[in-house]
Coordinates of C-alpha atoms in Angstrom, one line a residue:
Chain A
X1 CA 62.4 139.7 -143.0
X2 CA 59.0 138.7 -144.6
X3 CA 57.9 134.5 -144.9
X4 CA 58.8 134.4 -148.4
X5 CA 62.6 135.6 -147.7
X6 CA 62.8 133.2 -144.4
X7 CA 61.5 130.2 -146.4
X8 CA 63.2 131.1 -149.1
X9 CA 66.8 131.1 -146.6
X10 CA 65.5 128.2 -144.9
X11 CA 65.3 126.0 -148.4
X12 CA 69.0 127.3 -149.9
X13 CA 70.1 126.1 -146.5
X14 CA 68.3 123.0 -146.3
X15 CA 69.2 122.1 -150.2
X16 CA 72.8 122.9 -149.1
X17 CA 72.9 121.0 -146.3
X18 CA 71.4 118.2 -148.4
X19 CA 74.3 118.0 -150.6
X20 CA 76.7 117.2 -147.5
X21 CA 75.2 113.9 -146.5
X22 CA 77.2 110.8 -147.8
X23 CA 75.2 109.0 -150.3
X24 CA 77.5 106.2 -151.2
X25 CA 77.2 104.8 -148.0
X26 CA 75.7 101.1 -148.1
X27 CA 72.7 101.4 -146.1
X28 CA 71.4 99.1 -149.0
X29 CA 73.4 96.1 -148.5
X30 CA 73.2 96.3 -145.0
X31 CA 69.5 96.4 -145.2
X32 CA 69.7 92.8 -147.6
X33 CA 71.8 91.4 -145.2
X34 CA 69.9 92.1 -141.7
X35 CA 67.0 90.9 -143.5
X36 CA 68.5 88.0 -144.7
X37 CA 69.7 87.0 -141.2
X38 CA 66.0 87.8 -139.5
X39 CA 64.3 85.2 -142.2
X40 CA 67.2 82.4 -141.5
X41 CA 66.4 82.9 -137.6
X42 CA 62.8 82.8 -138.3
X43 CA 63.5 79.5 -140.3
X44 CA 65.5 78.1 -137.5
X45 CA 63.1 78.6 -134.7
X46 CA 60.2 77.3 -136.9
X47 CA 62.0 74.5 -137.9
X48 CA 63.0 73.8 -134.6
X49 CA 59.0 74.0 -133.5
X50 CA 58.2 71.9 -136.4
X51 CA 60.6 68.7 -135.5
X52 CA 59.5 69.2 -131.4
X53 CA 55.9 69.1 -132.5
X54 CA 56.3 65.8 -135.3
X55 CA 58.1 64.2 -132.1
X56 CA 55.5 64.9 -129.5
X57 CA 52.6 64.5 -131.8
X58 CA 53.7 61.6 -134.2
X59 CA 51.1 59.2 -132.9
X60 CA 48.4 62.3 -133.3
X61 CA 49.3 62.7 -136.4
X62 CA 49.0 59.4 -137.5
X63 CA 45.5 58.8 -135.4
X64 CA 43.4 61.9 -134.7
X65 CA 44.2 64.7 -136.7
X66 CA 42.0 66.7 -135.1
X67 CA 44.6 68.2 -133.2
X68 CA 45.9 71.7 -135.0
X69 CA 49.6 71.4 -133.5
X70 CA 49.8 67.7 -135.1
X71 CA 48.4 69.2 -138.4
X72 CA 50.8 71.7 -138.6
X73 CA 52.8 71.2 -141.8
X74 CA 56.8 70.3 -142.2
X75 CA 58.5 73.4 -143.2
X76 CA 58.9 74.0 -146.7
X77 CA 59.5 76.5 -148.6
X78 CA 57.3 79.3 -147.9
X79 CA 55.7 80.1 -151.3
X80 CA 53.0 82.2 -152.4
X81 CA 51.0 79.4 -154.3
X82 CA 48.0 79.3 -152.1
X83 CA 47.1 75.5 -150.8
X84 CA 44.7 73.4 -153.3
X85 CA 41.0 73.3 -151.8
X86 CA 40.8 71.1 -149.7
X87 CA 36.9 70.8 -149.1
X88 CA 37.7 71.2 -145.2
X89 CA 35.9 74.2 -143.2
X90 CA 36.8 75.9 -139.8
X91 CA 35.2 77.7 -137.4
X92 CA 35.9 81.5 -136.8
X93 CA 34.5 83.4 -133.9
X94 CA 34.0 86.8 -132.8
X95 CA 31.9 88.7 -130.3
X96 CA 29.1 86.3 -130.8
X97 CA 29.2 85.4 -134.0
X98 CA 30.5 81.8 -135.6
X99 CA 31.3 82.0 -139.5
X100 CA 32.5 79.0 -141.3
X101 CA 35.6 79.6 -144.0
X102 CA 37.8 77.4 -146.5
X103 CA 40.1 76.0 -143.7
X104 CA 43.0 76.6 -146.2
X105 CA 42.6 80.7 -145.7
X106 CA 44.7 83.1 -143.8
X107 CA 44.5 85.6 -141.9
X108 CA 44.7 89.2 -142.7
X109 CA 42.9 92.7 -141.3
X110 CA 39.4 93.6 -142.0
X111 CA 38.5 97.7 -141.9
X112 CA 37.6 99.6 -138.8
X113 CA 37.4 103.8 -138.4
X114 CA 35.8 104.4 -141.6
X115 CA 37.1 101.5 -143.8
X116 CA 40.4 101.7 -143.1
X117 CA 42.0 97.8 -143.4
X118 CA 46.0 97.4 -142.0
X119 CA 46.2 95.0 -144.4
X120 CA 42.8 93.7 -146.0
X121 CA 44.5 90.5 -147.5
X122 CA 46.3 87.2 -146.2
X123 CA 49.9 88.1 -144.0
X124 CA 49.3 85.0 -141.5
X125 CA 48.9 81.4 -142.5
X126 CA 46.3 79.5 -141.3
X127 CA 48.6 77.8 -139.3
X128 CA 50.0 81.0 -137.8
X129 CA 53.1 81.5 -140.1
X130 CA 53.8 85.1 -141.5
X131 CA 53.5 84.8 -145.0
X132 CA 55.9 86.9 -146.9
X133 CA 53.1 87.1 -150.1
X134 CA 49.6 86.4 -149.5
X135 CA 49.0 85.8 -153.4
X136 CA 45.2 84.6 -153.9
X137 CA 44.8 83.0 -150.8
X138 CA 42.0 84.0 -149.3
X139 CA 41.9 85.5 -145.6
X140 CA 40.1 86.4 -142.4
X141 CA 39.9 89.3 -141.7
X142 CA 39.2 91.5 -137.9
X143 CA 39.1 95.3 -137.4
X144 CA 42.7 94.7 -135.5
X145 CA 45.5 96.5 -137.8
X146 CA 48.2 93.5 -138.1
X147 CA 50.4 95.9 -139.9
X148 CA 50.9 99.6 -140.7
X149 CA 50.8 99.8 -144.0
X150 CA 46.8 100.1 -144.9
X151 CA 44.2 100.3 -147.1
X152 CA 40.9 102.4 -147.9
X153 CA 38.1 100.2 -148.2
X154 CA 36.3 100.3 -150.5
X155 CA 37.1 103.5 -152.7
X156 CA 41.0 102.8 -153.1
X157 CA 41.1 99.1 -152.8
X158 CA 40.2 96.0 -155.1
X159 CA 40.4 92.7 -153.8
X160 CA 42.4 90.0 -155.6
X161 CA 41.4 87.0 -153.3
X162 CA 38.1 85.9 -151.2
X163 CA 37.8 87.2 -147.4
X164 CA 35.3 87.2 -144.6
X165 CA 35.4 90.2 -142.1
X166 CA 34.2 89.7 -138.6
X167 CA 33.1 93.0 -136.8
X168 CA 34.5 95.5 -139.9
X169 CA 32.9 98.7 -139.6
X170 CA 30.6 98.7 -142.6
X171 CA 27.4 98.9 -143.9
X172 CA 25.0 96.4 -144.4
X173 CA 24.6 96.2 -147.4
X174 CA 26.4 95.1 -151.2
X175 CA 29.1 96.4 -153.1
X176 CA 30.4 95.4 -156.5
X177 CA 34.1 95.8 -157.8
X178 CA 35.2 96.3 -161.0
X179 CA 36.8 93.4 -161.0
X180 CA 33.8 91.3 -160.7
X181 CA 34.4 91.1 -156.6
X182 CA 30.9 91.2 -154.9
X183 CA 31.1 92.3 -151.3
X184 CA 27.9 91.3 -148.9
X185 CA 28.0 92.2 -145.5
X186 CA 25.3 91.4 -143.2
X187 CA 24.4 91.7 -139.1
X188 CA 24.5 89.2 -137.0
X189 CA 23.6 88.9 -133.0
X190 CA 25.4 92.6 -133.2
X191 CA 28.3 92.0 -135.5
X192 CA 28.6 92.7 -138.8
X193 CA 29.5 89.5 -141.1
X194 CA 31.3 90.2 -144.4
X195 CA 31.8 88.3 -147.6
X196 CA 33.8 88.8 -150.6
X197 CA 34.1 86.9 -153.9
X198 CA 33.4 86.8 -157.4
X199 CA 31.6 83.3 -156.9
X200 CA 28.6 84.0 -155.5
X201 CA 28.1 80.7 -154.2
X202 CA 30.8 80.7 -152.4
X203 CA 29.5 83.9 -150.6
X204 CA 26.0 82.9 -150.0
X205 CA 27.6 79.3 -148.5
X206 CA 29.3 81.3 -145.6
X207 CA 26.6 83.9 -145.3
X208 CA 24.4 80.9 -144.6
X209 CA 26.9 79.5 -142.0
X210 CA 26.6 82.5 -139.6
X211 CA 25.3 81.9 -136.5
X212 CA 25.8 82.6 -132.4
X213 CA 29.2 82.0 -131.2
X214 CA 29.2 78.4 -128.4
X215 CA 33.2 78.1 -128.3
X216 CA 33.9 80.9 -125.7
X217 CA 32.5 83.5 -123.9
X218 CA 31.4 86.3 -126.6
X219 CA 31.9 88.6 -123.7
X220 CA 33.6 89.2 -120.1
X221 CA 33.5 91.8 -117.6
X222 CA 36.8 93.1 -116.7
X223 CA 35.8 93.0 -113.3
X224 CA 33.8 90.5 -112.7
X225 CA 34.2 86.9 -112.7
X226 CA 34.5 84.7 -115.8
X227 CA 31.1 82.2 -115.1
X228 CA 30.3 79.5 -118.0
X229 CA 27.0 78.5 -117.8
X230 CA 27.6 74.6 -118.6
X231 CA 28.5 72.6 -115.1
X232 CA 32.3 72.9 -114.6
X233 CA 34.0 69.6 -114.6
X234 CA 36.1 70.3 -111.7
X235 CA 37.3 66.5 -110.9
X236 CA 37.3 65.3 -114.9
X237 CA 40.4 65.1 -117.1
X238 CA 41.1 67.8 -119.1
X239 CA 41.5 66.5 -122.9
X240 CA 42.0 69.9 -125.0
X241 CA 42.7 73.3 -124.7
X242 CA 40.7 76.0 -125.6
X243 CA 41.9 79.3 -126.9
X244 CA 39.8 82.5 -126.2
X245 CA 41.5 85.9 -126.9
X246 CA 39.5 89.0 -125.7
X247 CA 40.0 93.1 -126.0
X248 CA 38.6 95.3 -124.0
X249 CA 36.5 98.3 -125.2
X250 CA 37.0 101.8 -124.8
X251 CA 35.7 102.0 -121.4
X252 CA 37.5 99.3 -120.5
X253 CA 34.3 97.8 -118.4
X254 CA 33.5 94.5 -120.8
X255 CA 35.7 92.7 -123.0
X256 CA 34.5 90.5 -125.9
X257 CA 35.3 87.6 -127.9
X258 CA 38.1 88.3 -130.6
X259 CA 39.3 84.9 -131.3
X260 CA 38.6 81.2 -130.6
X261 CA 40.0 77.9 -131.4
X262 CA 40.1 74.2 -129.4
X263 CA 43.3 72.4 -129.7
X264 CA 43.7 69.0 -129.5
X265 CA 45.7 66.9 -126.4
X266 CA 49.4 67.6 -127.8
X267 CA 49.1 71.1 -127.2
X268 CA 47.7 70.6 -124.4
X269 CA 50.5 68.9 -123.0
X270 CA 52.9 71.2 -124.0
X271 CA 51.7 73.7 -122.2
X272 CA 51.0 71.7 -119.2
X273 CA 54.6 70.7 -119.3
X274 CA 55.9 74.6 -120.0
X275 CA 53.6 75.7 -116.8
X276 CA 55.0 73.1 -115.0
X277 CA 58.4 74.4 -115.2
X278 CA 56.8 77.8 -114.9
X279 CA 58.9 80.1 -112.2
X280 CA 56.1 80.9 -108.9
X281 CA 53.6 83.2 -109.0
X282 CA 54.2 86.5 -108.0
X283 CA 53.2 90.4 -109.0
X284 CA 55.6 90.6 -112.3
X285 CA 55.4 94.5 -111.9
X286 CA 54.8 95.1 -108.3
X287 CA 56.5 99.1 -109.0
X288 CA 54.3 99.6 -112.1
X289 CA 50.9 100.8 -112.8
X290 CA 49.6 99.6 -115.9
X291 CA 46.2 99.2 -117.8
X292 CA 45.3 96.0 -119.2
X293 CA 43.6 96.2 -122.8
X294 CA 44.1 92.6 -124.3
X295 CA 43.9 88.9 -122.8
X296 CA 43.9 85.2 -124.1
X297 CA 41.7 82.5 -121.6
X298 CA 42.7 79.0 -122.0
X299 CA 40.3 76.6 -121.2
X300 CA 41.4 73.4 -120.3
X301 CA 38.2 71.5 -121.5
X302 CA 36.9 67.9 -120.8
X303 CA 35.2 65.7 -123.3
X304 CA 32.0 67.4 -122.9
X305 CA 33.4 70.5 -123.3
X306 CA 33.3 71.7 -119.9
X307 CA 35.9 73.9 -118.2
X308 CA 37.9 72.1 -116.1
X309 CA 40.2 75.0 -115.1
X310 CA 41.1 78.1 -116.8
X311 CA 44.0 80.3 -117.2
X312 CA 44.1 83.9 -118.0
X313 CA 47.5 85.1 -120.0
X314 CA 48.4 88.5 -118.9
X315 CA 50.1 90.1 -121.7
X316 CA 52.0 93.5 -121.2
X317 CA 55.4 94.0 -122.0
X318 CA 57.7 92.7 -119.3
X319 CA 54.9 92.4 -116.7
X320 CA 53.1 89.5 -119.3
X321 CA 52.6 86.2 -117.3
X322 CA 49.9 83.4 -116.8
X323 CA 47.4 83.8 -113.9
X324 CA 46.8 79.8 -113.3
X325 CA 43.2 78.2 -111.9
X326 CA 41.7 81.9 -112.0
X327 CA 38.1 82.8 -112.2
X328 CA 38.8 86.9 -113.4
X329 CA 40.6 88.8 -115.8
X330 CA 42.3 90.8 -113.3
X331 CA 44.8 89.3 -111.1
X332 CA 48.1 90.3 -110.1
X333 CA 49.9 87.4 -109.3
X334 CA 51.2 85.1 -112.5
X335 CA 53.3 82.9 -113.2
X336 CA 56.2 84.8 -115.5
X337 CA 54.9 84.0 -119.5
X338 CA 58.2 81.9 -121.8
X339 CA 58.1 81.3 -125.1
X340 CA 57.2 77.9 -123.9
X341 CA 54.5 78.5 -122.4
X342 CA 52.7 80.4 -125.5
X343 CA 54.5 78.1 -128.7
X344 CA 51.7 75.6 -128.0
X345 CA 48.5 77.9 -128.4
X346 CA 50.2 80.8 -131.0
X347 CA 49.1 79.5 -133.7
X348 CA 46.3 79.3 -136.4
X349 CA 44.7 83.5 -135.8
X350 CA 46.4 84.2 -133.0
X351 CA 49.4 86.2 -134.3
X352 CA 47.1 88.0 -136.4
X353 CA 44.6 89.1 -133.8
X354 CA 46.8 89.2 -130.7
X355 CA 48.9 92.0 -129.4
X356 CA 51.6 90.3 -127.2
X357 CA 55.4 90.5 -126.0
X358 CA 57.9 90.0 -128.5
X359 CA 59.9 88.1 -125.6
X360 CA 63.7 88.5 -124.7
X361 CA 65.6 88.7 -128.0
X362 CA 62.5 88.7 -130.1
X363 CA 61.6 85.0 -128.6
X364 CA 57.8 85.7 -128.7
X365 CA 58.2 87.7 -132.3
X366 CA 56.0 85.6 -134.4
X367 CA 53.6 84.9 -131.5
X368 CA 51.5 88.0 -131.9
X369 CA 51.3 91.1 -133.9
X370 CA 54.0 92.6 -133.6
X371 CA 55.2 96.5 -133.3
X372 CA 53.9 98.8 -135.4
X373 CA 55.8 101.9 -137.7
Chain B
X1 CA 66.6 91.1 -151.8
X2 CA 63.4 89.2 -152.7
X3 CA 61.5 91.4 -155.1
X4 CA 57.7 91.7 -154.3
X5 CA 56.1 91.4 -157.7
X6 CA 52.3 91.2 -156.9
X7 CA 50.5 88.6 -158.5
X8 CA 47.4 90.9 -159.1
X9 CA 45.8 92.9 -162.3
X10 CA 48.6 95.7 -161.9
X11 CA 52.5 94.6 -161.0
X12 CA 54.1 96.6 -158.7
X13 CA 57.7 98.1 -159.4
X14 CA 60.0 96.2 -158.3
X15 CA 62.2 96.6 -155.1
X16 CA 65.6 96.5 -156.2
X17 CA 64.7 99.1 -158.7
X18 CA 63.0 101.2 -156.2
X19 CA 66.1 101.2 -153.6
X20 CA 68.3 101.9 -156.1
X21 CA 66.6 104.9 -157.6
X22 CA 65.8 106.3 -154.1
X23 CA 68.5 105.6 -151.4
X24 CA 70.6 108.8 -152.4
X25 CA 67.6 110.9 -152.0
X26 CA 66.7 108.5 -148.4
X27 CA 69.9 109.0 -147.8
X28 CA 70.1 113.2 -148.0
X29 CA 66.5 113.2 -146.0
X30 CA 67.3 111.4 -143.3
X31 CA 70.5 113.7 -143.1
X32 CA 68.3 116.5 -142.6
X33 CA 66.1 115.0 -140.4
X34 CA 68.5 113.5 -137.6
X35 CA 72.0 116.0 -138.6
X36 CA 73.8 113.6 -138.6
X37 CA 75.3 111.3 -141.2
X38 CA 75.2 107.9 -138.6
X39 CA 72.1 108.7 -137.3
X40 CA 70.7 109.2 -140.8
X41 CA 72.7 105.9 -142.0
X42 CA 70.6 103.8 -138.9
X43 CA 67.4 105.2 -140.0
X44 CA 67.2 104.6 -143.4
X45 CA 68.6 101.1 -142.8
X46 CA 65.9 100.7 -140.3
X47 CA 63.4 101.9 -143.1
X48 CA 64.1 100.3 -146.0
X49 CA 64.5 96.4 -143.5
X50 CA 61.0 97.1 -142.5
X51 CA 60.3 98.2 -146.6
X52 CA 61.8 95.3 -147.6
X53 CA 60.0 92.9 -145.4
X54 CA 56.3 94.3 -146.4
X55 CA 57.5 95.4 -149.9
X56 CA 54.2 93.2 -151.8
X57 CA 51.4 95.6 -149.5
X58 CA 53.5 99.1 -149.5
X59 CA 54.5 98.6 -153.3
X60 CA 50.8 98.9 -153.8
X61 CA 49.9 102.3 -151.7
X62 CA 49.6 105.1 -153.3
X63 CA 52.8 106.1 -152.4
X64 CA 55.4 104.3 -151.1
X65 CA 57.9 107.1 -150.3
X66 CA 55.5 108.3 -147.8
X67 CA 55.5 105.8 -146.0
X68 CA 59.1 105.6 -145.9
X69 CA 59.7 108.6 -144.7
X70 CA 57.1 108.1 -142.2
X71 CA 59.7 105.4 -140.9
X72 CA 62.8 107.7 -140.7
X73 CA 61.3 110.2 -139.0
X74 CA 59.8 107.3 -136.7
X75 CA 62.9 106.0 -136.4
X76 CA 64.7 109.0 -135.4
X77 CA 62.0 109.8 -132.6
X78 CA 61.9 106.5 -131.0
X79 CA 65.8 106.2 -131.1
X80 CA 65.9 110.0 -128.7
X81 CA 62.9 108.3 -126.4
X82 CA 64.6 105.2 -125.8
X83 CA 68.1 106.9 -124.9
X84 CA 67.6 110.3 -124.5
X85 CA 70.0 110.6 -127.3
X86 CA 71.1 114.4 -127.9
X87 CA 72.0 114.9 -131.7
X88 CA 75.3 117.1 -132.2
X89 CA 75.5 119.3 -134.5
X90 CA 79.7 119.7 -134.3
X91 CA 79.8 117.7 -137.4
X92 CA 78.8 120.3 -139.5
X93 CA 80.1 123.4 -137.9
X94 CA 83.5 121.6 -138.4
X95 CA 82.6 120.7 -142.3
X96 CA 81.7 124.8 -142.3
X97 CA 84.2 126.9 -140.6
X98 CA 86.4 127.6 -143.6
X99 CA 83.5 128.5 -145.9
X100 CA 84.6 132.3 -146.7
X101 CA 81.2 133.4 -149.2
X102 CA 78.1 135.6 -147.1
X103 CA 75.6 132.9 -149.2
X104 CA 77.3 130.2 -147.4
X105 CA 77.8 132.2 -144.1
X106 CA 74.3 132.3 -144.1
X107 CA 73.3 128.8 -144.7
X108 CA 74.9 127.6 -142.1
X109 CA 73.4 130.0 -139.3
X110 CA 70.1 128.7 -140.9
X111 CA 71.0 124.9 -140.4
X112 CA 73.1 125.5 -137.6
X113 CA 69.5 126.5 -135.6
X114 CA 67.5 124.2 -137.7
X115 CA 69.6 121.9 -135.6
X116 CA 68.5 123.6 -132.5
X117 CA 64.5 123.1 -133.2
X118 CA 62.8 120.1 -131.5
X119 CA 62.8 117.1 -133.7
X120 CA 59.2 117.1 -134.8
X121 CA 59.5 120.7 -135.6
X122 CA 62.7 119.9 -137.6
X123 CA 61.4 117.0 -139.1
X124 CA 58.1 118.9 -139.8
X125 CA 60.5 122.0 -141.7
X126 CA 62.5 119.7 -143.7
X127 CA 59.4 117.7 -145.2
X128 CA 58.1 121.4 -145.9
X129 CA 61.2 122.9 -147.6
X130 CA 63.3 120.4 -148.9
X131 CA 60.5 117.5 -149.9
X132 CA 58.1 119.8 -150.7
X133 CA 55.2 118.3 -149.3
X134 CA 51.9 119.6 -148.2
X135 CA 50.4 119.4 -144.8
X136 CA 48.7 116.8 -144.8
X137 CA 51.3 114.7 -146.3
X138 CA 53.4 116.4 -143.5
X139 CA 50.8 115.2 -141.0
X140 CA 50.5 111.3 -142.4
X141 CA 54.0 111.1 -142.0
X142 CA 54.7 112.4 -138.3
X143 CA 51.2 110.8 -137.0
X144 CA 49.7 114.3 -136.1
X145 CA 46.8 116.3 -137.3
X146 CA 47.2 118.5 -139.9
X147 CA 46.9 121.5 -138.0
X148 CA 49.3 120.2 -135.6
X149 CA 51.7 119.9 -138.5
X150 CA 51.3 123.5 -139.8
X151 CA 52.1 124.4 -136.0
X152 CA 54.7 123.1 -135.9
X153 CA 56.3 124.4 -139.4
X154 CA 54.6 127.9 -138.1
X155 CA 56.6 127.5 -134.6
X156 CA 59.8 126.8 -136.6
X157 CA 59.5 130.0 -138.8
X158 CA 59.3 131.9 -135.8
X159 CA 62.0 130.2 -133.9
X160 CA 63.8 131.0 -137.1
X161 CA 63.3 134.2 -137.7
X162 CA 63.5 135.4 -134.1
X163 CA 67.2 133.8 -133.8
X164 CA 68.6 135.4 -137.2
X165 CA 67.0 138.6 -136.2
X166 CA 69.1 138.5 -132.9
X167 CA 72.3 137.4 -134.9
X168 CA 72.0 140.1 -136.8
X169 CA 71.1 138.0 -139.9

């Protein structure tokens, strides 16, 4: 029996076979309706988030604003009409490198391995909400792939809003669209910064703004202490938390900077008052050997800016939990992570640039990327 | 379902459209893939929730089907790792046993120990013979190299061949 007799046996059988299978079955209307029922629990927890967060923070939101968890919007309706302008900038970090960008933009994936992007355009809010259409709202972006559905950047892609890329492996260099898009990117303290617009003044305004990262530590070593240079405050009051999410490299030795953000005092004290009804600390794998790759340091931060204390968030599987009042990445003993415990500080990039547990019954879903293919 | 028109230079088809035109043929290769008709049912639903969900970005790939099928055969893997599930191919040995004509006869030994091969192989086989595909396609969708992928339709051939020899096929 030569190849061409066994492949041809081998499709006649398959074709056959084929014809068997039950079409009419409704795999399509069961589809509709398990997604409909995922996006009406995604609108119940949100809007449940939503009214704790107007309670807590009402007098916040009324006096400070600063505060990103009393800024977070009422639910509405979820459309694709990007927010108005709003002349307001934020602060995005990685490694060390500090870019300021349109606080209305997203978040979205920027291209790593050869210009590969998992998705180059806006799929989380800027307040940390999937977005089911990113429309023109511009995004930004990290060599993390938030999704697995991706994009070849730049010979089979075109932009259709502005982004800023931290770390994407490109270039220096320009390249120009055909749709009039300009991308610039640029090095800076080690990092590659990239721009990309058709307004040109937009792009040379953020170019301008990069500079050395000051929120966080641009980089740890796994296992070594974490040491801040500034005097710790050890007796002041802590007045806002400080979000600092790290990844390891390949060799696992350092870790640097992926993401940083301050919150204001109402999420503070929400997670304060999670922890507080936090289980005790204990090895949350004792039987399990594991290797650590991702982890988020909050700094409890005085009005200087000083560390008062810092927790690391462990963040594998089952095993994820908070190591409290710690001074190194590695620790075993935690206190078990709730949804509770990581509401207040998922937000803004964080589900866009964190890889985390999706909780019992998908509790934790929205609070990190979630699971890929 | 909402439908994902892009907003951009170049609309993308639109979702209800695209389920409709293609769940038959879904339906058929995920049949192949897993052997049986629930297992193909859960896959394809699987597929086409996630589809549905990040309809805007996949509806602008090159080619969306790919990626689909990428999820059934993901979805059929992942299924066997987390319970050890064992796929049966009783189902269509019943369906068969009456079948009197040689031609027939002979298909079914051929799916009968298509059955038999590991699932990547089958998977591997099926995207080969029945979709048609070229490696690398082949290799996109089960996550391997391309080489890896014509091992594994290679390893299926002669698994094939060496079991229809001894059946006196």
């Amino acid at each position: 029996m030569d190849d061409r007799d066994l492949e041809s046996r081998v499709r006649a059988a398959l074709e056959r076979q084929a014809g068997s299978a039950d079409v009419t079955a409704p795999v399509v209307e069961r589809a509709r309706r398990e997604v409909a029922a995922r996006r009406r629990t995604r609108w119940s927890a949100a809007a449940a988030a939503a009214a704790v967060v107007l309670v807590v923070g009402g007098i916040a939101v009324a006096t400070s604003g600063e505060d990103r968890m009393a800024d977070r919007p009422e639910v509405v309706d979820r459309s694709s009409e990007p927010p108005a302008p709003s002349g307001r900038w934020r602060t995005e970090y990685w490694a060390d490198v500090a870019v300021d960008v349109p606080a209305e933009w997203g978040y979205g994936g920027a291209p790593y391995d050869g210009g590969t992007a998992c998705y180059p355009e806006a799929m989380v809010g800027p307040d940390g909400r999937r977005l089911d259409d990113a429309g023109s709202l511009g995004h930004v972006g990290r060599p993390i792939a938030v999704t697995d559905v991706c994009a070849l950047v730049p010979t089979a892609w075109e932009p259709g809003a502005p982004y800023v890329w931290l770390g994407a492996d490109l270039a220096t260099g320009t390249h120009e669209y055909d749709n009039g898009y300009v991308q610039e990117t640029v090095e800076v303290n080690g990092s590659t910064v990239t721009v990309g617009t058709d307004d040109p003044t937009l792009r040379q305004r953020i170019l301008d703004s990069a500079r050395g990262g000051e929120m966080c530590l641009s980089e740890l070593e796994t296992g070594g202490d974490i040491r801040h240079d500034v005097a710790e405050g050890a007796g002041a009051e802590p007045v806002a938390l400080r979000v600092c999410a790290y990844r390891s490299d390949e060799a696992g030795r350092t870790a640097s900077l992926t993401y940083a953000a301050e919150l204001g005092a109402t999420a503070l004290a929400a997670y304060e008052e999670a922890l507080a009804a936090g289980e005790e600390p204990r090895d949350q794998c004792p039987t399990l050997d594991y290797v650590e790759s991702e982890w988020v340091v909050l700094e409890l931060v005085d009005r200087d800016g000083a560390p008062v204390r810092q927790d690391v968030v462990h963040l594998f599987g089952s095993c994820a939990g908070i190591a409290v009042g710690t001074d190194r990445l590695l620790q075993l003993e935690t206190t078990r992570l709730t949804p509770e415990m990581v509401e207040p500080w998922a937000v803004g990039g964080v589900p866009a640039v964190v890889h985390g547990p999706t909780g019992g019954k998908g509790a934790m879903i929205d609070s990190f990327i979630g699971q890929q293919g | 379902m909402d439908v994902g028109v892009t907003e951009r230079g170049t609309a993308s088809p639109d979702f209800d459209a695209w389920v409709e035109a293609r769940a038959a043929a879904l339906l058929r290769f995920g049949y192949l893939v897993t052997g049986s008709q629930h297992a193909a049912e859960d896959a394809v639903q699987s597929a086409l929730v996630a589809v549905c969900e990040k309809w805007s970005r996949i509806s602008r790939t090159d080619d969306p089907d790919s990626y689909v099928r990428r999820m059934i055969v993901n979805a059929h893997i992942s299924a066997w790792r987390r319970f050890g599930r064992r796929e049966s191919v009783v189902e269509t040995v019943h369906e068969r046993a009456a079948d009197p004509t040689a031609g027939v006869d002979d298909s079914d030994a051929v799916w009968r120990l298509c059955a038999t091969l590991p699932r990547q192989q089958r998977a591997a086989v099926v995207l080969r013979f029945y979709e048609d595909l070229g490696y690398a396609e082949i290799a996109a969708i089960l996550g391997v190299a391309e080489p890896t992928a014509r091992s594994h339709v290679h390893r299926a051939l002669a698994a094939l061949r060496r079991e229809l020899a001894r059946g006196g096929a």
